[in-house]
PDB file of C-alpha atoms in Angstrom:
ATOM      1  CA  MET A   1       0.000   0.000   0.000  1.00  0.00           C
ATOM      2  CA  LYS A   2       1.143   3.558  -0.630  1.00  0.00           C
ATOM      3  CA  TYR A   3       1.395   6.205   2.064  1.00  0.00           C
ATOM      4  CA  VAL A   4       2.172   9.867   1.571  1.00  0.00           C
ATOM      5  CA  MET A   5       4.499  11.613   3.989  1.00  0.00           C
ATOM      6  CA  LEU A   6       3.466  15.264   4.187  1.00  0.00           C
ATOM      7  CA  ILE A   7       6.626  17.083   5.237  1.00  0.00           C
ATOM      8  CA  ILE A   8       5.710  20.151   7.258  1.00  0.00           C
ATOM      9  CA  ASP A   9       8.151  23.023   7.666  1.00  0.00           C
ATOM     10  CA  THR A  10       8.206  24.681  11.079  1.00  0.00           C
ATOM     11  CA  PRO A  11       9.712  27.948  12.340  1.00  0.00           C
ATOM     12  CA  ALA A  12      12.318  25.855  14.208  1.00  0.00           C
ATOM     13  CA  GLU A  13      14.120  24.685  11.049  1.00  0.00           C
ATOM     14  CA  PRO A  14      17.493  26.279  10.201  1.00  0.00           C
ATOM     15  CA  ALA A  15      17.640  29.498   8.163  1.00  0.00           C
ATOM     16  CA  GLN A  16      18.107  28.807   4.447  1.00  0.00           C
ATOM     17  CA  GLN A  17      21.476  30.519   4.104  1.00  0.00           C
ATOM     18  CA  SER A  18      23.007  28.979   7.248  1.00  0.00           C
ATOM     19  CA  PRO A  19      25.702  26.269   7.238  1.00  0.00           C
ATOM     20  CA  GLU A  20      23.364  24.167   9.395  1.00  0.00           C
ATOM     21  CA  TYR A  21      20.762  24.266   6.589  1.00  0.00           C
ATOM     22  CA  GLY A  22      23.326  23.058   4.044  1.00  0.00           C
ATOM     23  CA  ALA A  23      24.319  20.163   6.290  1.00  0.00           C
ATOM     24  CA  TRP A  24      20.668  19.301   6.834  1.00  0.00           C
ATOM     25  CA  TYR A  25      20.050  19.198   3.075  1.00  0.00           C
ATOM     26  CA  ALA A  26      22.954  16.764   2.731  1.00  0.00           C
ATOM     27  CA  GLU A  27      21.163  14.553   5.299  1.00  0.00           C
ATOM     28  CA  ILE A  28      17.961  14.791   3.253  1.00  0.00           C
ATOM     29  CA  GLY A  29      19.828  13.726   0.107  1.00  0.00           C
ATOM     30  CA  ALA A  30      21.240  10.739   1.991  1.00  0.00           C
ATOM     31  CA  TRP A  31      17.724   9.895   3.245  1.00  0.00           C
ATOM     32  CA  TYR A  32      16.430   9.756  -0.346  1.00  0.00           C
ATOM     33  CA  GLU A  33      19.372   7.579  -1.406  1.00  0.00           C
ATOM     34  CA  LYS A  34      18.882   5.181   1.515  1.00  0.00           C
ATOM     35  CA  TRP A  35      15.127   4.733   1.153  1.00  0.00           C
ATOM     36  CA  GLY A  36      15.251   4.808  -2.655  1.00  0.00           C
ATOM     37  CA  ALA A  37      17.630   1.859  -2.578  1.00  0.00           C
ATOM     38  CA  THR A  38      15.155  -0.172  -0.483  1.00  0.00           C
ATOM     39  CA  GLY A  39      12.406   0.122  -3.087  1.00  0.00           C
ATOM     40  CA  LYS A  40      10.090   1.603  -0.475  1.00  0.00           C
ATOM     41  CA  LEU A  41      10.341   5.167  -1.816  1.00  0.00           C
ATOM     42  CA  ASP A  42       7.992   5.982  -4.677  1.00  0.00           C
ATOM     43  CA  GLY A  43       8.947   9.578  -5.375  1.00  0.00           C
ATOM     44  CA  GLY A  44       8.409  12.928  -3.755  1.00  0.00           C
ATOM     45  CA  HIS A  45       9.032  16.602  -4.264  1.00  0.00           C
ATOM     46  CA  GLN A  46       9.968  19.690  -2.339  1.00  0.00           C
ATOM     47  CA  LEU A  47       7.455  22.495  -2.768  1.00  0.00           C
ATOM     48  CA  GLN A  48       8.170  26.180  -3.294  1.00  0.00           C
ATOM     49  CA  GLY A  49       7.297  28.491  -0.426  1.00  0.00           C
ATOM     50  CA  ALA A  50       3.735  29.275   0.646  1.00  0.00           C
ATOM     51  CA  ASP A  51       4.110  32.780  -0.783  1.00  0.00           C
ATOM     52  CA  SER A  52       4.137  31.243  -4.294  1.00  0.00           C
ATOM     53  CA  ALA A  53       0.902  29.275  -3.749  1.00  0.00           C
ATOM     54  CA  ARG A  54      -2.616  29.955  -4.986  1.00  0.00           C
ATOM     55  CA  THR A  55      -5.736  28.662  -3.249  1.00  0.00           C
ATOM     56  CA  VAL A  56      -8.839  27.893  -5.308  1.00  0.00           C
ATOM     57  CA  ARG A  57     -12.244  28.111  -3.620  1.00  0.00           C
ATOM     58  CA  ALA A  58     -15.816  28.568  -4.818  1.00  0.00           C
ATOM     59  CA  ALA A  59     -15.439  32.298  -4.153  1.00  0.00           C
ATOM     60  CA  GLY A  60     -12.359  32.570  -6.384  1.00  0.00           C
ATOM     61  CA  VAL A  61      -8.589  32.300  -6.345  1.00  0.00           C
ATOM     62  CA  THR A  62      -6.387  33.958  -3.719  1.00  0.00           C
ATOM     63  CA  ASP A  63      -2.624  34.300  -3.300  1.00  0.00           C
ATOM     64  CA  GLY A  64      -1.019  31.952  -0.808  1.00  0.00           C
ATOM     65  CA  PRO A  65      -2.606  29.393   1.466  1.00  0.00           C
ATOM     66  CA  PHE A  66      -3.489  31.972   4.147  1.00  0.00           C
ATOM     67  CA  VAL A  67      -3.456  29.395   6.869  1.00  0.00           C
ATOM     68  CA  GLU A  68      -3.361  30.749  10.382  1.00  0.00           C
ATOM     69  CA  THR A  69      -0.283  28.775  11.300  1.00  0.00           C
ATOM     70  CA  LYS A  70       3.461  29.088  11.082  1.00  0.00           C
ATOM     71  CA  GLU A  71       3.750  25.502   9.839  1.00  0.00           C
ATOM     72  CA  VAL A  72       3.302  24.945   6.099  1.00  0.00           C
ATOM     73  CA  LEU A  73       3.535  21.988   3.762  1.00  0.00           C
ATOM     74  CA  GLY A  74       7.088  21.931   2.451  1.00  0.00           C
ATOM     75  CA  GLY A  75       6.997  18.766   0.366  1.00  0.00           C
ATOM     76  CA  TYR A  76       5.957  15.169   0.228  1.00  0.00           C
ATOM     77  CA  SER A  77       7.262  11.685  -0.360  1.00  0.00           C
ATOM     78  CA  VAL A  78       5.371   8.532  -1.233  1.00  0.00           C
ATOM     79  CA  ILE A  79       6.291   5.369   0.630  1.00  0.00           C
ATOM     80  CA  ASP A  80       5.381   1.772  -0.248  1.00  0.00           C
ATOM     81  CA  ALA A  81       4.792  -0.044   3.036  1.00  0.00           C
ATOM     82  CA  ASP A  82       2.852  -3.027   4.321  1.00  0.00           C
ATOM     83  CA  SER A  83       1.130  -1.000   7.057  1.00  0.00           C
ATOM     84  CA  ILE A  84       0.774   2.533   8.376  1.00  0.00           C
ATOM     85  CA  ASP A  85       2.994   1.506  11.291  1.00  0.00           C
ATOM     86  CA  GLU A  86       5.788   0.632   8.865  1.00  0.00           C
ATOM     87  CA  ALA A  87       5.266   3.944   7.017  1.00  0.00           C
ATOM     88  CA  VAL A  88       5.430   5.810  10.343  1.00  0.00           C
ATOM     89  CA  GLU A  89       8.738   4.109  11.160  1.00  0.00           C
ATOM     90  CA  VAL A  90      10.129   5.388   7.840  1.00  0.00           C
ATOM     91  CA  ALA A  91       8.736   8.884   8.525  1.00  0.00           C
ATOM     92  CA  LYS A  92      10.438   8.977  11.922  1.00  0.00           C
ATOM     93  CA  THR A  93      13.798   8.819  10.105  1.00  0.00           C
ATOM     94  CA  TRP A  94      13.168  12.020   8.066  1.00  0.00           C
ATOM     95  CA  PRO A  95      16.077  14.379   8.857  1.00  0.00           C
ATOM     96  CA  GLY A  96      15.088  17.075  11.317  1.00  0.00           C
ATOM     97  CA  VAL A  97      12.118  15.292  12.889  1.00  0.00           C
ATOM     98  CA  ASP A  98      14.316  14.258  15.814  1.00  0.00           C
ATOM     99  CA  ARG A  99      15.389  17.890  16.301  1.00  0.00           C
ATOM    100  CA  GLY A 100      11.897  19.378  16.132  1.00  0.00           C
ATOM    101  CA  TRP A 101      12.592  21.194  12.837  1.00  0.00           C
ATOM    102  CA  ILE A 102      10.036  19.235  10.814  1.00  0.00           C
ATOM    103  CA  ALA A 103       6.744  17.454  11.434  1.00  0.00           C
ATOM    104  CA  VAL A 104       5.620  14.628   9.165  1.00  0.00           C
ATOM    105  CA  GLU A 105       2.020  13.575   8.646  1.00  0.00           C
ATOM    106  CA  VAL A 106       1.543  10.056   7.260  1.00  0.00           C
ATOM    107  CA  ARG A 107      -1.626   9.255   5.343  1.00  0.00           C
ATOM    108  CA  PRO A 108      -2.766   6.269   3.279  1.00  0.00           C
ATOM    109  CA  VAL A 109      -3.226   6.955  -0.438  1.00  0.00           C
ATOM    110  CA  ILE A 110      -6.502   6.016  -2.102  1.00  0.00           C
ATOM    111  CA  GLU A 111      -5.675   4.483  -5.450  1.00  0.00           C
ATOM    112  CA  MET A 112      -7.929   5.961  -8.130  1.00  0.00           C
ATOM    113  CA  GLY A 113      -8.952   4.059 -11.256  1.00  0.00           C
TER     114      GLY A 113
END
């Protein structure tokens, strides 16, 4: 079964131009290599910042997500796992979760068609 890991940026993550951020991105690259080699990773993408988003509603289209939170969706990865518990164990290894920089929501994917 497929599970999506919604990778949520928080205000605690390192500043983009800091050396700590560069080191963290190296960890993320290693994470993708590790899990890609297991066959459990089925893609994923980093998203541009919330300021580049558009939200579509019945009333029209607005700039940005305008969520009343400091945490925003920063990207996602799709994991092939036998259970949500297995997918959660993979999500726990996402770089920065252990340091409180990132939160990860794990949700089952509904296969369409």
